DNA sequence: ATTTTATTGCAAATTTGTCGCAATTTGTGT
DNA sequence: ACACAAATTGCGACAAATTTGCAATAAAAT
């Protein structure tokens, strides 16, 4: 079994969830993709997984931390979380709407952790979106 | 007229929008509050502003930058943007769901600006959410 | 292989967000 | 303050998005 699918199986198992055909299909639709809207995911699974089941599986994925919900511009989008992708943040262009990844930045990550600590807060994750004008649009 | 309302009036005017009773009421519902869901805002305006008008005004507020839409946990929420509140970010507790503000951090802000620049990206705004366990829940 | 338990598909119900249009408010010029 | 023009509001009807009940089916456990 391909590596990431195996990781999905283990993660589901650990949380007492079933490793089903439908969930594998939905997972595949998210792999190596930029964040997608629910609508896009449903389309990607068209004919293979029912709409209602996509919603239900996405909810499970979210609860056990397999995916993350992001606010990108105006709509929310979903992508695999850091344990499946590399950790990263997004740049969203206010003009053309495209999103690109921001390379990982150690110094930023440390700063965030320090800030959380200073509030007696244990950081488990975070998300950052920078909005503005991309190179092409400025 | 109270200071913030005056600022609302001016901001609307500058963008050619009317300063109406309904918009004042909606604005008031957002003032000095943590981010709220659309549903909460509609409830807060119940009997005073119609649901459809709340949606319409919120859309205008968003377009001209009076409010910001945030992804907090699972649902999106709205709050007044930095020109009406102080600029800040949020800590969301994964356990109790409460959100609190992170005090402004100059060093963090500079770092973000630098990162955007390094991608030839002109930063116009950004939002950050740190998820984890708050003091009370850990 | 069989039983038990959880998940899926489908249809129906809710919930959320939009739209058209007449009535009202707001903005402007007198 | 008054009258007219332009924009906004409330309301009911729609459309889209998300959730739910339940019988059928697939996955887990024995």
mmCIF file of C-alpha atoms (C1' of nucleotides) in Angstrom:
data_model
loop_
_atom_site.group_PDB
_atom_site.id
_atom_site.type_symbol
_atom_site.label_atom_id
_atom_site.label_comp_id
_atom_site.label_asym_id
_atom_site.label_seq_id
_atom_site.Cartn_x
_atom_site.Cartn_y
_atom_site.Cartn_z
ATOM 1 C CA UNK A 1 0.000 0.000 0.000
ATOM 2 C CA UNK A 2 1.352 3.468 -0.914
ATOM 3 C CA UNK A 3 2.944 5.272 1.983
ATOM 4 C CA UNK A 4 0.390 8.102 2.505
ATOM 5 C CA UNK A 5 -2.571 5.734 2.383
ATOM 6 C CA UNK A 6 -0.932 3.620 5.035
ATOM 7 C CA UNK A 7 -0.538 6.710 7.159
ATOM 8 C CA UNK A 8 -4.212 7.470 6.661
ATOM 9 C CA UNK A 9 -5.112 3.947 7.744
ATOM 10 C CA UNK A 10 -3.038 4.189 10.898
ATOM 11 C CA UNK A 11 -4.362 7.608 11.799
ATOM 12 C CA UNK A 12 -7.957 6.478 11.418
ATOM 13 C CA UNK A 13 -7.303 3.324 13.399
ATOM 14 C CA UNK A 14 -5.701 5.189 16.263
ATOM 15 C CA UNK A 15 -8.877 7.187 16.671
ATOM 16 C CA UNK A 16 -11.147 4.185 16.373
ATOM 17 C CA UNK A 17 -12.350 5.078 12.888
ATOM 18 C CA UNK A 18 -12.818 2.754 9.930
ATOM 19 C CA UNK A 19 -10.522 2.761 6.954
ATOM 20 C CA UNK A 20 -13.105 2.661 4.189
ATOM 21 C CA UNK A 21 -13.134 2.797 0.432
ATOM 22 C CA UNK A 22 -14.928 6.139 0.429
ATOM 23 C CA UNK A 23 -12.423 7.709 2.764
ATOM 24 C CA UNK A 24 -9.537 6.574 0.624
ATOM 25 C CA UNK A 25 -11.124 8.165 -2.418
ATOM 26 C CA UNK A 26 -11.724 11.451 -0.633
ATOM 27 C CA UNK A 27 -8.214 11.409 0.751
ATOM 28 C CA UNK A 28 -6.813 10.853 -2.742
ATOM 29 C CA UNK A 29 -8.769 13.827 -3.998
ATOM 30 C CA UNK A 30 -6.978 16.020 -1.454
ATOM 31 C CA UNK A 31 -3.466 14.722 -1.935
ATOM 32 C CA UNK A 32 -0.899 17.005 -3.526
ATOM 33 C CA UNK A 33 -3.478 19.673 -4.164
ATOM 34 C CA UNK A 34 -3.806 23.268 -3.210
ATOM 35 C CA UNK A 35 -6.690 23.940 -0.800
ATOM 36 C CA UNK A 36 -10.056 23.088 -2.350
ATOM 37 C CA UNK A 37 -13.641 24.105 -1.703
ATOM 38 C CA UNK A 38 -16.149 21.520 -0.584
ATOM 39 C CA UNK A 39 -17.732 21.831 -4.000
ATOM 40 C CA UNK A 40 -14.487 20.954 -5.747
ATOM 41 C CA UNK A 41 -13.956 17.926 -3.553
ATOM 42 C CA UNK A 42 -17.487 16.723 -4.190
ATOM 43 C CA UNK A 43 -16.926 17.078 -7.925
ATOM 44 C CA UNK A 44 -13.644 15.209 -7.706
ATOM 45 C CA UNK A 45 -15.515 12.330 -6.037
ATOM 46 C CA UNK A 46 -18.489 12.448 -8.373
ATOM 47 C CA UNK A 47 -19.819 9.014 -9.208
ATOM 48 C CA UNK A 48 -17.608 7.428 -6.587
ATOM 49 C CA UNK A 49 -18.733 8.881 -3.274
ATOM 50 C CA UNK A 50 -22.061 10.448 -2.436
ATOM 51 C CA UNK A 51 -22.221 14.104 -1.475
ATOM 52 C CA UNK A 52 -23.537 13.370 2.003
ATOM 53 C CA UNK A 53 -20.740 10.910 2.635
ATOM 54 C CA UNK A 54 -18.151 13.429 1.549
ATOM 55 C CA UNK A 55 -19.488 15.822 4.155
ATOM 56 C CA UNK A 56 -19.463 13.115 6.803
ATOM 57 C CA UNK A 57 -15.957 11.966 6.034
ATOM 58 C CA UNK A 58 -14.595 15.475 5.839
ATOM 59 C CA UNK A 59 -16.044 16.084 9.297
ATOM 60 C CA UNK A 60 -14.244 13.018 10.630
ATOM 61 C CA UNK A 61 -11.014 14.005 8.919
ATOM 62 C CA UNK A 62 -11.267 17.392 10.496
ATOM 63 C CA UNK A 63 -11.979 16.068 13.977
ATOM 64 C CA UNK A 64 -8.984 13.809 13.991
ATOM 65 C CA UNK A 65 -6.709 16.352 12.399
ATOM 66 C CA UNK A 66 -6.244 14.856 8.953
ATOM 67 C CA UNK A 67 -7.356 18.021 7.231
ATOM 68 C CA UNK A 68 -7.490 21.696 8.003
ATOM 69 C CA UNK A 69 -10.097 24.250 7.090
ATOM 70 C CA UNK A 70 -8.728 27.555 5.847
ATOM 71 C CA UNK A 71 -10.320 30.875 5.164
ATOM 72 C CA UNK A 72 -9.025 31.839 1.750
ATOM 73 C CA UNK A 73 -10.270 35.179 0.671
ATOM 74 C CA UNK A 74 -13.960 34.801 0.768
ATOM 75 C CA UNK A 75 -14.709 31.084 0.866
ATOM 76 C CA UNK A 76 -13.366 28.380 3.073
ATOM 77 C CA UNK A 77 -11.180 25.647 1.642
ATOM 78 C CA UNK A 78 -9.798 22.363 2.842
ATOM 79 C CA UNK A 79 -6.395 20.773 2.571
ATOM 80 C CA UNK A 80 -4.500 17.948 4.193
ATOM 81 C CA UNK A 81 -2.904 19.048 7.427
ATOM 82 C CA UNK A 82 0.770 19.290 8.263
ATOM 83 C CA UNK A 83 1.272 15.609 9.032
ATOM 84 C CA UNK A 84 0.360 14.767 5.436
ATOM 85 C CA UNK A 85 1.681 17.800 3.600
ATOM 86 C CA UNK A 86 4.698 19.793 4.711
ATOM 87 C CA UNK A 87 3.833 22.539 7.095
ATOM 88 C CA UNK A 88 3.346 25.793 5.218
ATOM 89 C CA UNK A 89 1.292 28.950 4.977
ATOM 90 C CA UNK A 90 -0.465 30.721 2.134
ATOM 91 C CA UNK A 91 -0.274 33.896 0.153
ATOM 92 C CA UNK A 92 -3.581 34.888 -1.436
ATOM 93 C CA UNK A 93 -3.676 37.478 -4.182
ATOM 94 C CA UNK A 94 -6.527 39.930 -3.672
ATOM 95 C CA UNK A 95 -6.596 40.579 -7.387
ATOM 96 C CA UNK A 96 -6.424 37.258 -9.215
ATOM 97 C CA UNK A 97 -7.407 35.098 -6.247
ATOM 98 C CA UNK A 98 -4.608 32.597 -6.696
ATOM 99 C CA UNK A 99 -3.021 31.087 -3.620
ATOM 100 C CA UNK A 100 0.601 30.033 -3.376
ATOM 101 C CA UNK A 101 2.657 28.554 -0.605
ATOM 102 C CA UNK A 102 5.010 30.455 1.606
ATOM 103 C CA UNK A 103 8.254 28.570 2.197
ATOM 104 C CA UNK A 104 8.723 27.298 5.689
ATOM 105 C CA UNK A 105 10.341 29.809 8.007
ATOM 106 C CA UNK A 106 11.944 28.570 11.173
ATOM 107 C CA UNK A 107 12.201 31.970 12.771
ATOM 108 C CA UNK A 108 8.489 32.638 12.266
ATOM 109 C CA UNK A 109 7.525 29.296 13.751
ATOM 110 C CA UNK A 110 9.670 29.891 16.829
ATOM 111 C CA UNK A 111 8.188 33.328 17.326
ATOM 112 C CA UNK A 112 4.656 31.952 17.214
ATOM 113 C CA UNK A 113 5.469 29.282 19.706
ATOM 114 C CA UNK A 114 7.004 31.850 22.039
ATOM 115 C CA UNK A 115 3.962 34.103 21.758
ATOM 116 C CA UNK A 116 1.586 31.276 22.592
ATOM 117 C CA UNK A 117 3.701 30.304 25.585
ATOM 118 C CA UNK A 118 3.702 33.858 26.860
ATOM 119 C CA UNK A 119 -0.098 33.535 27.144
ATOM 120 C CA UNK A 120 0.146 30.205 28.969
ATOM 121 C CA UNK A 121 -1.247 28.644 25.866
ATOM 122 C CA UNK A 122 -0.070 25.313 24.506
ATOM 123 C CA UNK A 123 0.166 25.652 20.739
ATOM 124 C CA UNK A 124 -1.032 22.591 18.839
ATOM 125 C CA UNK A 125 -1.257 24.161 15.435
ATOM 126 C CA UNK A 126 -1.719 27.426 13.638
ATOM 127 C CA UNK A 127 -2.626 28.887 10.313
ATOM 128 C CA UNK A 128 -1.586 32.034 8.590
ATOM 129 C CA UNK A 129 -2.831 33.708 5.476
ATOM 130 C CA UNK A 130 -1.174 36.715 3.928
ATOM 131 C CA UNK A 131 -3.351 38.693 1.554
ATOM 132 C CA UNK A 132 -2.091 41.185 -0.990
ATOM 133 C CA UNK A 133 -0.892 41.468 -4.581
ATOM 134 C CA UNK A 134 1.104 38.773 -6.250
ATOM 135 C CA UNK A 135 3.990 39.565 -8.548
ATOM 136 C CA UNK A 136 1.922 39.132 -11.708
ATOM 137 C CA UNK A 137 -0.802 41.485 -10.528
ATOM 138 C CA UNK A 138 1.289 44.376 -9.308
ATOM 139 C CA UNK B 1 -22.052 61.220 17.602
ATOM 140 C CA UNK B 2 -19.832 58.635 19.319
ATOM 141 C CA UNK B 3 -16.357 58.387 17.837
ATOM 142 C CA UNK B 4 -16.557 54.923 16.231
ATOM 143 C CA UNK B 5 -19.895 55.609 14.585
ATOM 144 C CA UNK B 6 -18.435 58.748 13.099
ATOM 145 C CA UNK B 7 -15.588 56.690 11.707
ATOM 146 C CA UNK B 8 -18.112 54.282 10.212
ATOM 147 C CA UNK B 9 -19.953 57.170 8.609
ATOM 148 C CA UNK B 10 -16.787 58.565 7.070
ATOM 149 C CA UNK B 11 -15.611 55.191 5.817
ATOM 150 C CA UNK B 12 -18.934 54.493 4.146
ATOM 151 C CA UNK B 13 -19.050 57.949 2.636
ATOM 152 C CA UNK B 14 -15.580 57.660 1.174
ATOM 153 C CA UNK B 15 -16.679 54.596 -0.714
ATOM 154 C CA UNK B 16 -19.928 56.130 -1.856
ATOM 155 C CA UNK B 17 -22.073 54.079 0.497
ATOM 156 C CA UNK B 18 -24.980 55.272 2.597
ATOM 157 C CA UNK B 19 -24.789 55.630 6.331
ATOM 158 C CA UNK B 20 -28.071 53.970 7.253
ATOM 159 C CA UNK B 21 -29.891 53.036 10.419
ATOM 160 C CA UNK B 22 -29.542 49.323 9.651
ATOM 161 C CA UNK B 23 -25.802 49.573 9.147
ATOM 162 C CA UNK B 24 -25.375 51.402 12.422
ATOM 163 C CA UNK B 25 -27.257 48.671 14.221
ATOM 164 C CA UNK B 26 -25.183 45.933 12.608
ATOM 165 C CA UNK B 27 -22.007 47.824 13.329
ATOM 166 C CA UNK B 28 -23.013 48.185 16.967
ATOM 167 C CA UNK B 29 -23.583 44.452 17.184
ATOM 168 C CA UNK B 30 -19.969 43.905 16.181
ATOM 169 C CA UNK B 31 -18.343 46.511 18.375
ATOM 170 C CA UNK B 32 -16.173 45.366 21.238
ATOM 171 C CA UNK B 33 -17.066 41.761 20.582
ATOM 172 C CA UNK B 34 -15.042 38.693 19.845
ATOM 173 C CA UNK B 35 -15.599 37.320 16.329
ATOM 174 C CA UNK B 36 -19.199 36.226 15.779
ATOM 175 C CA UNK B 37 -20.947 33.876 13.374
ATOM 176 C CA UNK B 38 -23.442 35.227 10.889
ATOM 177 C CA UNK B 39 -26.133 33.527 12.914
ATOM 178 C CA UNK B 40 -25.110 35.370 16.067
ATOM 179 C CA UNK B 41 -25.103 38.685 14.283
ATOM 180 C CA UNK B 42 -28.534 38.028 12.825
ATOM 181 C CA UNK B 43 -29.842 37.169 16.295
ATOM 182 C CA UNK B 44 -28.295 40.299 17.755
ATOM 183 C CA UNK B 45 -30.203 42.326 15.158
ATOM 184 C CA UNK B 46 -33.443 40.397 15.512
ATOM 185 C CA UNK B 47 -36.479 42.642 15.259
ATOM 186 C CA UNK B 48 -34.349 45.547 14.148
ATOM 187 C CA UNK B 49 -32.786 44.454 10.868
ATOM 188 C CA UNK B 50 -33.985 41.794 8.459
ATOM 189 C CA UNK B 51 -31.836 38.747 7.760
ATOM 190 C CA UNK B 52 -31.386 39.606 4.093
ATOM 191 C CA UNK B 53 -30.300 43.108 4.947
ATOM 192 C CA UNK B 54 -27.765 41.834 7.426
ATOM 193 C CA UNK B 55 -26.240 39.714 4.686
ATOM 194 C CA UNK B 56 -26.226 42.649 2.318
ATOM 195 C CA UNK B 57 -24.656 45.043 4.768
ATOM 196 C CA UNK B 58 -22.070 42.528 5.885
ATOM 197 C CA UNK B 59 -21.095 42.083 2.242
ATOM 198 C CA UNK B 60 -20.629 45.830 1.882
ATOM 199 C CA UNK B 61 -18.669 46.030 5.123
ATOM 200 C CA UNK B 62 -16.419 43.284 3.881
ATOM 201 C CA UNK B 63 -15.870 44.848 0.488
ATOM 202 C CA UNK B 64 -14.803 48.172 1.902
ATOM 203 C CA UNK B 65 -12.724 46.631 4.636
ATOM 204 C CA UNK B 66 -14.821 47.427 7.684
ATOM 205 C CA UNK B 67 -14.919 43.832 8.783
ATOM 206 C CA UNK B 68 -12.841 40.705 8.332
ATOM 207 C CA UNK B 69 -13.923 37.114 7.906
ATOM 208 C CA UNK B 70 -11.996 34.607 9.985
ATOM 209 C CA UNK B 71 -11.954 30.840 10.046
ATOM 210 C CA UNK B 72 -12.210 30.000 13.718
ATOM 211 C CA UNK B 73 -12.218 26.327 14.409
ATOM 212 C CA UNK B 74 -15.044 25.040 12.369
ATOM 213 C CA UNK B 75 -17.218 27.946 11.288
ATOM 214 C CA UNK B 76 -16.328 31.284 9.865
ATOM 215 C CA UNK B 77 -16.772 34.339 12.013
ATOM 216 C CA UNK B 78 -16.749 38.065 11.493
ATOM 217 C CA UNK B 79 -15.223 40.908 13.404
ATOM 218 C CA UNK B 80 -14.424 44.553 12.855
ATOM 219 C CA UNK B 81 -11.131 44.955 11.050
ATOM 220 C CA UNK B 82 -7.954 46.554 12.267
ATOM 221 C CA UNK B 83 -8.994 50.155 11.637
ATOM 222 C CA UNK B 84 -11.828 49.735 14.129
ATOM 223 C CA UNK B 85 -10.266 47.338 16.564
ATOM 224 C CA UNK B 86 -6.541 47.264 17.219
ATOM 225 C CA UNK B 87 -4.684 44.895 14.969
ATOM 226 C CA UNK B 88 -4.416 41.528 16.660
ATOM 227 C CA UNK B 89 -4.527 37.791 16.171
ATOM 228 C CA UNK B 90 -6.401 34.995 17.915
ATOM 229 C CA UNK B 91 -5.761 32.032 20.102
ATOM 230 C CA UNK B 92 -8.458 29.366 19.829
ATOM 231 C CA UNK B 93 -8.724 26.649 22.447
ATOM 232 C CA UNK B 94 -9.315 23.262 20.859
ATOM 233 C CA UNK B 95 -10.977 22.083 24.039
ATOM 234 C CA UNK B 96 -13.394 24.770 25.197
ATOM 235 C CA UNK B 97 -13.565 26.623 21.895
ATOM 236 C CA UNK B 98 -12.995 30.050 23.409
ATOM 237 C CA UNK B 99 -11.007 32.583 21.444
ATOM 238 C CA UNK B 100 -8.817 35.234 22.997
ATOM 239 C CA UNK B 101 -6.600 37.910 21.572
ATOM 240 C CA UNK B 102 -2.899 37.724 21.164
ATOM 241 C CA UNK B 103 -1.210 40.996 22.083
ATOM 242 C CA UNK B 104 0.324 42.877 19.196
ATOM 243 C CA UNK B 105 3.866 41.823 18.390
ATOM 244 C CA UNK B 106 6.025 44.130 16.368
ATOM 245 C CA UNK B 107 8.663 41.541 15.623
ATOM 246 C CA UNK B 108 6.096 39.111 14.231
ATOM 247 C CA UNK B 109 4.573 41.750 12.010
ATOM 248 C CA UNK B 110 7.960 42.713 10.594
ATOM 249 C CA UNK B 111 8.775 39.098 9.895
ATOM 250 C CA UNK B 112 5.549 38.580 7.974
ATOM 251 C CA UNK B 113 6.173 41.654 5.906
ATOM 252 C CA UNK B 114 9.681 40.448 5.102
ATOM 253 C CA UNK B 115 8.435 37.016 4.101
ATOM 254 C CA UNK B 116 5.847 38.449 1.746
ATOM 255 C CA UNK B 117 8.447 40.720 0.170
ATOM 256 C CA UNK B 118 10.785 37.801 -0.369
ATOM 257 C CA UNK B 119 8.090 36.327 -2.618
ATOM 258 C CA UNK B 120 7.649 39.571 -4.518
ATOM 259 C CA UNK B 121 4.293 39.817 -2.885
ATOM 260 C CA UNK B 122 2.852 43.098 -1.635
ATOM 261 C CA UNK B 123 1.208 42.385 1.704
ATOM 262 C CA UNK B 124 -2.073 44.195 2.220
ATOM 263 C CA UNK B 125 -3.272 42.259 5.205
ATOM 264 C CA UNK B 126 -2.964 38.977 7.002
ATOM 265 C CA UNK B 127 -4.616 36.822 9.565
ATOM 266 C CA UNK B 128 -3.243 34.327 11.981
ATOM 267 C CA UNK B 129 -4.918 31.835 14.236
ATOM 268 C CA UNK B 130 -3.096 29.773 16.822
ATOM 269 C CA UNK B 131 -4.927 26.657 17.972
ATOM 270 C CA UNK B 132 -4.167 24.710 21.119
ATOM 271 C CA UNK B 133 -5.042 24.497 24.797
ATOM 272 C CA UNK B 134 -5.789 27.523 26.875
ATOM 273 C CA UNK B 135 -4.550 27.871 30.433
ATOM 274 C CA UNK B 136 -7.847 26.752 31.940
ATOM 275 C CA UNK B 137 -8.043 23.599 29.834
ATOM 276 C CA UNK B 138 -4.549 22.256 30.295
ATOM 277 C "C1'" DA C 1 -17.086 -17.617 7.926
ATOM 278 C "C1'" DT C 2 -20.410 -15.427 10.753
ATOM 279 C "C1'" DT C 3 -21.919 -11.939 13.661
ATOM 280 C "C1'" DT C 4 -21.625 -7.255 15.171
ATOM 281 C "C1'" DT C 5 -20.863 -2.482 14.389
ATOM 282 C "C1'" DA C 6 -19.976 1.394 11.613
ATOM 283 C "C1'" DT C 7 -20.426 3.567 7.187
ATOM 284 C "C1'" DT C 8 -22.755 4.532 2.815
ATOM 285 C "C1'" DG C 9 -26.216 6.054 -0.546
ATOM 286 C "C1'" DC C 10 -30.449 8.081 -1.263
ATOM 287 C "C1'" DA C 11 -34.275 11.003 -0.381
ATOM 288 C "C1'" DA C 12 -36.104 14.364 2.492
ATOM 289 C "C1'" DA C 13 -35.522 18.130 5.752
ATOM 290 C "C1'" DT C 14 -32.881 22.076 7.510
ATOM 291 C "C1'" DT C 15 -30.108 25.769 7.309
ATOM 292 C "C1'" DT C 16 -27.732 29.408 4.923
ATOM 293 C "C1'" DG C 17 -27.405 32.699 1.615
ATOM 294 C "C1'" DT C 18 -29.763 35.320 -2.698
ATOM 295 C "C1'" DC C 19 -33.044 37.738 -5.431
ATOM 296 C "C1'" DG C 20 -36.944 40.624 -7.140
ATOM 297 C "C1'" DC C 21 -39.723 44.251 -6.075
ATOM 298 C "C1'" DA C 22 -42.681 47.600 -3.645
ATOM 299 C "C1'" DA C 23 -42.253 50.557 0.393
ATOM 300 C "C1'" DT C 24 -39.143 53.455 2.995
ATOM 301 C "C1'" DT C 25 -34.939 55.943 3.980
ATOM 302 C "C1'" DT C 26 -31.111 58.504 2.772
ATOM 303 C "C1'" DG C 27 -28.662 61.878 -0.079
ATOM 304 C "C1'" DT C 28 -28.978 66.317 -2.726
ATOM 305 C "C1'" DG C 29 -30.306 70.558 -4.359
ATOM 306 C "C1'" DT C 30 -33.493 74.423 -3.333
ATOM 307 C "C1'" DA D 1 -37.393 72.405 5.961
ATOM 308 C "C1'" DC D 2 -39.194 70.509 1.207
ATOM 309 C "C1'" DA D 3 -39.295 67.825 -2.921
ATOM 310 C "C1'" DC D 4 -37.044 64.716 -6.029
ATOM 311 C "C1'" DA D 5 -33.743 61.157 -7.216
ATOM 312 C "C1'" DA D 6 -31.004 57.318 -5.798
ATOM 313 C "C1'" DA D 7 -29.977 53.694 -2.685
ATOM 314 C "C1'" DT D 8 -31.419 50.653 0.880
ATOM 315 C "C1'" DT D 9 -34.753 47.802 3.460
ATOM 316 C "C1'" DG D 10 -38.176 44.229 4.494
ATOM 317 C "C1'" DC D 11 -40.509 40.378 2.854
ATOM 318 C "C1'" DG D 12 -41.657 36.370 0.557
ATOM 319 C "C1'" DA D 13 -39.950 33.253 -2.777
ATOM 320 C "C1'" DC D 14 -35.791 30.859 -4.368
ATOM 321 C "C1'" DA D 15 -31.531 28.486 -4.731
ATOM 322 C "C1'" DA D 16 -27.508 26.486 -2.701
ATOM 323 C "C1'" DA D 17 -25.212 24.248 0.988
ATOM 324 C "C1'" DT D 18 -25.256 21.096 4.699
ATOM 325 C "C1'" DT D 19 -27.506 17.681 7.778
ATOM 326 C "C1'" DT D 20 -30.437 13.770 9.004
ATOM 327 C "C1'" DG D 21 -33.165 9.219 9.058
ATOM 328 C "C1'" DC D 22 -32.975 4.816 7.596
ATOM 329 C "C1'" DA D 23 -32.455 0.545 4.970
ATOM 330 C "C1'" DA D 24 -28.675 -1.552 2.436
ATOM 331 C "C1'" DT D 25 -23.730 -2.584 2.457
ATOM 332 C "C1'" DA D 26 -19.035 -2.753 3.808
ATOM 333 C "C1'" DA D 27 -15.654 -3.129 7.538
ATOM 334 C "C1'" DA D 28 -14.240 -4.954 12.090
ATOM 335 C "C1'" DA D 29 -14.319 -8.419 15.480
ATOM 336 C "C1'" DT D 30 -14.855 -13.179 16.907
#
